[in-house]
PDB file of C-alpha atoms in Angstrom:
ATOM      1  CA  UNK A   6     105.345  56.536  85.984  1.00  0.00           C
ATOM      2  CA  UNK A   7     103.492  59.138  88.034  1.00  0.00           C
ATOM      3  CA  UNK A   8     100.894  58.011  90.372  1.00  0.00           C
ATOM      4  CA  UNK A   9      97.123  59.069  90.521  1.00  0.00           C
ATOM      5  CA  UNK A  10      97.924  61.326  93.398  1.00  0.00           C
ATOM      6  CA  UNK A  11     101.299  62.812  92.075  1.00  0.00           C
ATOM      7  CA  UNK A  12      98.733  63.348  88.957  1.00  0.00           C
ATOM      8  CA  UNK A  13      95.708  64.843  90.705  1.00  0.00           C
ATOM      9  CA  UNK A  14      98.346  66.933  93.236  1.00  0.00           C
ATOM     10  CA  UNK A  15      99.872  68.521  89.479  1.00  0.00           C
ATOM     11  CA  UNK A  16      95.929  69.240  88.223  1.00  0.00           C
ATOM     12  CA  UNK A  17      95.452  71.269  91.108  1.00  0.00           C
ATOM     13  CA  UNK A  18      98.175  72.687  91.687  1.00  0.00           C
ATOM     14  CA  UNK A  19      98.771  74.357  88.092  1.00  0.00           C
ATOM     15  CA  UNK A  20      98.730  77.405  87.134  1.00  0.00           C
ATOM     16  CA  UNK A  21      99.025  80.382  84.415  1.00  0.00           C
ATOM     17  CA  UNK A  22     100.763  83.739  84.036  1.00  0.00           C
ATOM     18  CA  UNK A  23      98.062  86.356  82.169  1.00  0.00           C
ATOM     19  CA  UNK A  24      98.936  89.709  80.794  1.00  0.00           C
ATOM     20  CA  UNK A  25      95.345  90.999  80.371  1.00  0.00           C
ATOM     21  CA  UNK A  26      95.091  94.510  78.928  1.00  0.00           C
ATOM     22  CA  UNK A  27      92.298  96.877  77.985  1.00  0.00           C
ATOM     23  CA  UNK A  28      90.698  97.218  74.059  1.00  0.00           C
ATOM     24  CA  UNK A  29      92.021 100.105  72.453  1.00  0.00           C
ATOM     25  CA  UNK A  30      88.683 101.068  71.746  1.00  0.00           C
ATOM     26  CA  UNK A  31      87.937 101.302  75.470  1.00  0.00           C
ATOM     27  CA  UNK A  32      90.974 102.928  76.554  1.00  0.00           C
ATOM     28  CA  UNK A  33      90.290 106.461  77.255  1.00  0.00           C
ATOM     29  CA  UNK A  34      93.752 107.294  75.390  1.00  0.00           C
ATOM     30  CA  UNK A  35      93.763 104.890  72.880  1.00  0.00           C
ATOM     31  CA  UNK A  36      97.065 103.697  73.866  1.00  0.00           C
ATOM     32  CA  UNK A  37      98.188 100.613  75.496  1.00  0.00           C
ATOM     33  CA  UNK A  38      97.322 100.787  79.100  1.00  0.00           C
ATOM     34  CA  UNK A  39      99.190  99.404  82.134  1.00  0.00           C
ATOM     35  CA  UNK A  40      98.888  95.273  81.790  1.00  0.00           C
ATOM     36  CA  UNK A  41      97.418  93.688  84.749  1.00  0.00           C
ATOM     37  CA  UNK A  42      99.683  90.957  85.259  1.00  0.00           C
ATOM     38  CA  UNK A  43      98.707  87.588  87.576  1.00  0.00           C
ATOM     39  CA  UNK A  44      98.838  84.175  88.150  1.00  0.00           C
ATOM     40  CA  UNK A  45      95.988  82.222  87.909  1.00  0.00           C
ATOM     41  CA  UNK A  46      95.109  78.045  89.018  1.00  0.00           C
ATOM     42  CA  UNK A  47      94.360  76.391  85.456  1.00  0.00           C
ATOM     43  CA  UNK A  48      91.326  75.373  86.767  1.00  0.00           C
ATOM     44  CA  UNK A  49      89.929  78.690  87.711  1.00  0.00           C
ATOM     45  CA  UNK A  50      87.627  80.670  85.744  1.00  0.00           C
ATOM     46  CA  UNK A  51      87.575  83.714  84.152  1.00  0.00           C
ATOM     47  CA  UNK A  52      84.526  85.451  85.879  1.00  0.00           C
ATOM     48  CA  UNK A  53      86.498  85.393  88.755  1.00  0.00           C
ATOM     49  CA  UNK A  54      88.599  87.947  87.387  1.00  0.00           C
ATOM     50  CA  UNK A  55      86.424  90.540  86.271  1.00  0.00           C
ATOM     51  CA  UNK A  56      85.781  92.643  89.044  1.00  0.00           C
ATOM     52  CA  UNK A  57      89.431  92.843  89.671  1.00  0.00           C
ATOM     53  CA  UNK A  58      89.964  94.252  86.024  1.00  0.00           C
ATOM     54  CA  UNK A  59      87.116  96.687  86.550  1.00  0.00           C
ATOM     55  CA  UNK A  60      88.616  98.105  89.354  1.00  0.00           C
ATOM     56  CA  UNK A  61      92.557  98.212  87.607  1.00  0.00           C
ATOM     57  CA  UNK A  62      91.322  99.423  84.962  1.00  0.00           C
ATOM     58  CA  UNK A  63      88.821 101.979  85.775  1.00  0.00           C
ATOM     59  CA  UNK A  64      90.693 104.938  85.316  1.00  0.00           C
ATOM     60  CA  UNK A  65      91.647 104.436  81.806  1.00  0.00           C
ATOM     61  CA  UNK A  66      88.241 103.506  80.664  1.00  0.00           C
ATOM     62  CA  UNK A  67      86.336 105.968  78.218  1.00  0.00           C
ATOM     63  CA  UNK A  68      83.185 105.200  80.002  1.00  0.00           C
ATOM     64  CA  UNK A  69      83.787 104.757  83.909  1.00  0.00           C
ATOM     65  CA  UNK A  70      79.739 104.630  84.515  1.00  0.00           C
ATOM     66  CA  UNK A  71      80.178 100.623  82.514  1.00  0.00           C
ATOM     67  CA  UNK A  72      79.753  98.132  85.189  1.00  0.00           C
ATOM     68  CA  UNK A  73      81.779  95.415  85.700  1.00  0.00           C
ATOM     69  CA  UNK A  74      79.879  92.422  84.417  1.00  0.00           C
ATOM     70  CA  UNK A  75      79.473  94.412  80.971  1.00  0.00           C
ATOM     71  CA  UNK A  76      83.522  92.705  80.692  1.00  0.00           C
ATOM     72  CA  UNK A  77      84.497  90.386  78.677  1.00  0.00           C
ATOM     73  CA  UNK A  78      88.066  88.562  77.397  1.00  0.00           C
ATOM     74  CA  UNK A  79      89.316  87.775  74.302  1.00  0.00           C
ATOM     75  CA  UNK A  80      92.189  85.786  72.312  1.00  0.00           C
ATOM     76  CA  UNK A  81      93.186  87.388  69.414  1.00  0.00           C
ATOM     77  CA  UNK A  82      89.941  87.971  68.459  1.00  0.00           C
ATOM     78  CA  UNK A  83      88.296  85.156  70.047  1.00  0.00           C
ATOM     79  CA  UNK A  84      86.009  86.066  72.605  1.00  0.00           C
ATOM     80  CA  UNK A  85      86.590  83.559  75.821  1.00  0.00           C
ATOM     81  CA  UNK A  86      83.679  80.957  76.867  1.00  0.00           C
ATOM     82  CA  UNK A  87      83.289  81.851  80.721  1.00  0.00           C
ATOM     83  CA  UNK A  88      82.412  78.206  81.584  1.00  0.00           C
ATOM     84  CA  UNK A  89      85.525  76.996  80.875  1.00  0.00           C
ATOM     85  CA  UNK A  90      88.642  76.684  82.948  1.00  0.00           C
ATOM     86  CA  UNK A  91      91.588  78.679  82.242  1.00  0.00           C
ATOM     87  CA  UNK A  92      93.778  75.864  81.648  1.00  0.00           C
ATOM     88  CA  UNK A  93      91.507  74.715  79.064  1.00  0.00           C
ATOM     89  CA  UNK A  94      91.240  77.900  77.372  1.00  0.00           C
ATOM     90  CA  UNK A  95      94.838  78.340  77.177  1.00  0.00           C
ATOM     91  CA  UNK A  96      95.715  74.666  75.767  1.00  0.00           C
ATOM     92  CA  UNK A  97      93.147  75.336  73.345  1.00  0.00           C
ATOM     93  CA  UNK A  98      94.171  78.910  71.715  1.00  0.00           C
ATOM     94  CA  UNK A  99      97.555  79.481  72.963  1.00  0.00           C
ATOM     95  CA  UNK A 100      98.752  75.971  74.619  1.00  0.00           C
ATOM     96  CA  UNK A 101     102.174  74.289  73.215  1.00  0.00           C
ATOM     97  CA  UNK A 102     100.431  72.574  70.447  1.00  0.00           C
ATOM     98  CA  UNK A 103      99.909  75.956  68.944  1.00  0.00           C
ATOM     99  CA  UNK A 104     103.248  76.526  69.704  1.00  0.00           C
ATOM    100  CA  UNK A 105     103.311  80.301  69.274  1.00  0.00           C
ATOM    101  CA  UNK A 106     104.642  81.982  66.509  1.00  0.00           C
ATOM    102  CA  UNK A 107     108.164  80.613  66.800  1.00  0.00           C
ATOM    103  CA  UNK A 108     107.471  77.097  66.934  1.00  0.00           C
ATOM    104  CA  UNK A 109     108.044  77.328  70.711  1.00  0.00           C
ATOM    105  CA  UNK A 110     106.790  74.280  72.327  1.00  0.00           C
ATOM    106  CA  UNK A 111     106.405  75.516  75.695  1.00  0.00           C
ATOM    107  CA  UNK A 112     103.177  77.627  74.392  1.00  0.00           C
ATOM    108  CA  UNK A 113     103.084  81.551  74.778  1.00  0.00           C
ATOM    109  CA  UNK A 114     103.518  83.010  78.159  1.00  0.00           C
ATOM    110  CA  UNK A 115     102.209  84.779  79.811  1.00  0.00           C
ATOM    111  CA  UNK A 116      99.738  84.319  77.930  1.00  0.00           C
ATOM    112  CA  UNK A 117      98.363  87.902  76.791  1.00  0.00           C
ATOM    113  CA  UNK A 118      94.187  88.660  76.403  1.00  0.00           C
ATOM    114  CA  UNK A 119      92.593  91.485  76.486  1.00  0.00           C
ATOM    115  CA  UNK A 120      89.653  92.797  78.309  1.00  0.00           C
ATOM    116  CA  UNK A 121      86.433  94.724  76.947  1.00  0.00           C
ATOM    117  CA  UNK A 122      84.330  96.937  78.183  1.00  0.00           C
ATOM    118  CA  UNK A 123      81.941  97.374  75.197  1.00  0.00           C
ATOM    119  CA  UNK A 124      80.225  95.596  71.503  1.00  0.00           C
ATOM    120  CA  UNK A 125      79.595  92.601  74.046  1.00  0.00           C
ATOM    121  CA  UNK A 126      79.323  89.418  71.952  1.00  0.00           C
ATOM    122  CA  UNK A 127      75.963  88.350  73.210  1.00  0.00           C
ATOM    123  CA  UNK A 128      75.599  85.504  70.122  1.00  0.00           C
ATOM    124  CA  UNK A 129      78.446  84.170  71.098  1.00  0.00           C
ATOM    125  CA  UNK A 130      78.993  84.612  75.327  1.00  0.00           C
ATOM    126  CA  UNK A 131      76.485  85.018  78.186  1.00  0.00           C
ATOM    127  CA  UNK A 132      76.565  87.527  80.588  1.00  0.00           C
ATOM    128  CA  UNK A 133      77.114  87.025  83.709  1.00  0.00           C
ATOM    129  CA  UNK A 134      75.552  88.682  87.025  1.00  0.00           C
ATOM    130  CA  UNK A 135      76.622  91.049  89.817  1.00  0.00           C
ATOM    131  CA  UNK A 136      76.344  87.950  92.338  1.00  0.00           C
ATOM    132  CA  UNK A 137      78.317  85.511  90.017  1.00  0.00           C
ATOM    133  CA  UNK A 138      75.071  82.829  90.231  1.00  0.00           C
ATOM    134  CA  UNK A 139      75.385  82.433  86.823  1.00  0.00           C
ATOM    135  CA  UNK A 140      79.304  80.761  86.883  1.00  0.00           C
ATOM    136  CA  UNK A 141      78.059  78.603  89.751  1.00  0.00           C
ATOM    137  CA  UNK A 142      75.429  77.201  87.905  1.00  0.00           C
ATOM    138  CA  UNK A 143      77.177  76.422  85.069  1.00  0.00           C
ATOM    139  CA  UNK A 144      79.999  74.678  87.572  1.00  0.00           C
ATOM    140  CA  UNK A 145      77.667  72.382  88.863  1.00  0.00           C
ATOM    141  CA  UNK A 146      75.864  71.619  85.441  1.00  0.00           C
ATOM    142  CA  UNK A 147      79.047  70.632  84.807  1.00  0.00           C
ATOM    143  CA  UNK A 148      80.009  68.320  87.413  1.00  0.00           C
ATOM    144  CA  UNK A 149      76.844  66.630  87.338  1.00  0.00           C
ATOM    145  CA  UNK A 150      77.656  66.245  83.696  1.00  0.00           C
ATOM    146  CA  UNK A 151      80.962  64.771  84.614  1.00  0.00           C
ATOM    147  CA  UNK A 152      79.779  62.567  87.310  1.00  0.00           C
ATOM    148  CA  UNK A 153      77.142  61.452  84.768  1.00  0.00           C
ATOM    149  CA  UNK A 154      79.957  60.215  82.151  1.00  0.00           C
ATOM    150  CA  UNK A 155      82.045  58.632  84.578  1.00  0.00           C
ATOM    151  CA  UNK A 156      79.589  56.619  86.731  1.00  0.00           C
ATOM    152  CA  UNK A 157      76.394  56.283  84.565  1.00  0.00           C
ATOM    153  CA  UNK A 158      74.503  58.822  86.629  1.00  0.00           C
ATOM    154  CA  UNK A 159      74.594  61.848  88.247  1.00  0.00           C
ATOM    155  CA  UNK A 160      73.821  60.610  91.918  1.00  0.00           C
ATOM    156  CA  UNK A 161      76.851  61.239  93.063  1.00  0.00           C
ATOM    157  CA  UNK A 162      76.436  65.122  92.400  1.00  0.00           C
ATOM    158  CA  UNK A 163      72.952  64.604  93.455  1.00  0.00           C
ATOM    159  CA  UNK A 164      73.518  63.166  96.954  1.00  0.00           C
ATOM    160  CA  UNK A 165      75.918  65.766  98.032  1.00  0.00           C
ATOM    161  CA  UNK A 166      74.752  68.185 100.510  1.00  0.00           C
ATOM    162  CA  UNK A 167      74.487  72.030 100.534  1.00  0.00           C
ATOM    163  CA  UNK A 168      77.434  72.150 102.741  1.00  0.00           C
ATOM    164  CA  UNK A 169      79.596  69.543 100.591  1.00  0.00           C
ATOM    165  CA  UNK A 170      78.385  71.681  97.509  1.00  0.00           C
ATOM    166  CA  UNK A 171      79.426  75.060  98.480  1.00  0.00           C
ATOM    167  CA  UNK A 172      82.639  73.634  99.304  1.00  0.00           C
ATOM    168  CA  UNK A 173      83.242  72.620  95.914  1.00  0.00           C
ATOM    169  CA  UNK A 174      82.486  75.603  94.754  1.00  0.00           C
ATOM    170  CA  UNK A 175      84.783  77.047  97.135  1.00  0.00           C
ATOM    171  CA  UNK A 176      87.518  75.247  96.340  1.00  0.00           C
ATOM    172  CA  UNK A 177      87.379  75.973  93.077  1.00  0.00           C
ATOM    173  CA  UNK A 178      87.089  79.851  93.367  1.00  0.00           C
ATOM    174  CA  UNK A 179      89.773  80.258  95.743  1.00  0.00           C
TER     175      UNK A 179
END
């Protein structure tokens, strides 16, 4: 049986293989476009991306003048929560319980979305900002939720320091 730390060593240290490409209907031929291809720690998030896709992709766009936080990812038509991990994200549209469509129980990999640069889904996703404050917010909402759950209270969170904080953060965005 594995122990905690064998456990919390494999949490951390997982990742995922993406093929992201660009919407057709952003894609200045219409075509597919090169895929941008990486690996990326399951509990990463996909904000942390965008930036990097702007730039790869830039030159295919129709519209080069779109900035970078107009992006957005989908799953086969699924547009992708940013405040979620990756890992999540991928057990929960593409993981081995779905199987893929041949019954494959490793999952689907890489696993293949696609980025857009336009119709943004605003009743379904926020958008995010040029200085990323709004994934870090939503982090720490979440850990405070977390802590809450798990000890009754989020003074754990609470009692952390700037320093220990940003950190966190940190660690989490690589």
């Amino acid at each position: 049986m594995p122990t905690l730390s064998s456990l919390q060593r494999q949490i951390w240290s997982g990742s995922l293989p993406l093929e992201i490409r660009l919407a057709p209907q952003d894609c200045r031929t219409y075509d597919d476009s090169f895929a941008y291809l990486v690996q990326v720690p399951r509990l990463s998030y996909l904000p942390f991306l965008i930036s990097r896709l702007h730039a790869f992709f830039l030159p295919s766009l129709i519209d080069p003048t779109v900035l970078s936080t107009e992006g957005w990812l989908e799953f086969e038509g699924v547009p992708l929560k940013w405040h979620y991990p990756v890992g999540l994200l991928y057990d929960l549209y593409a993981g081995a319980e779905q199987g893929g469509a041949d019954g494959n129980k490793e999952g689907r990999l890489p696993w293949r979305v696609t980025v857009h640069y336009s119709e943004f889904p605003d009743n379904q996703l926020w958008r995010q900002d040029l200085e990323g404050n709004t994934s870090k917010d939503s982090f720490n909402n979440a850990v405070k939720e977390a802590d809450f759950l798990r000890n009754g209270s989020a003074r754990t969170m609470m009692g952390m320091s700037k320093a220990d904080q940003e950190d966190l953060w940190r660690s989490v965005t690589g």
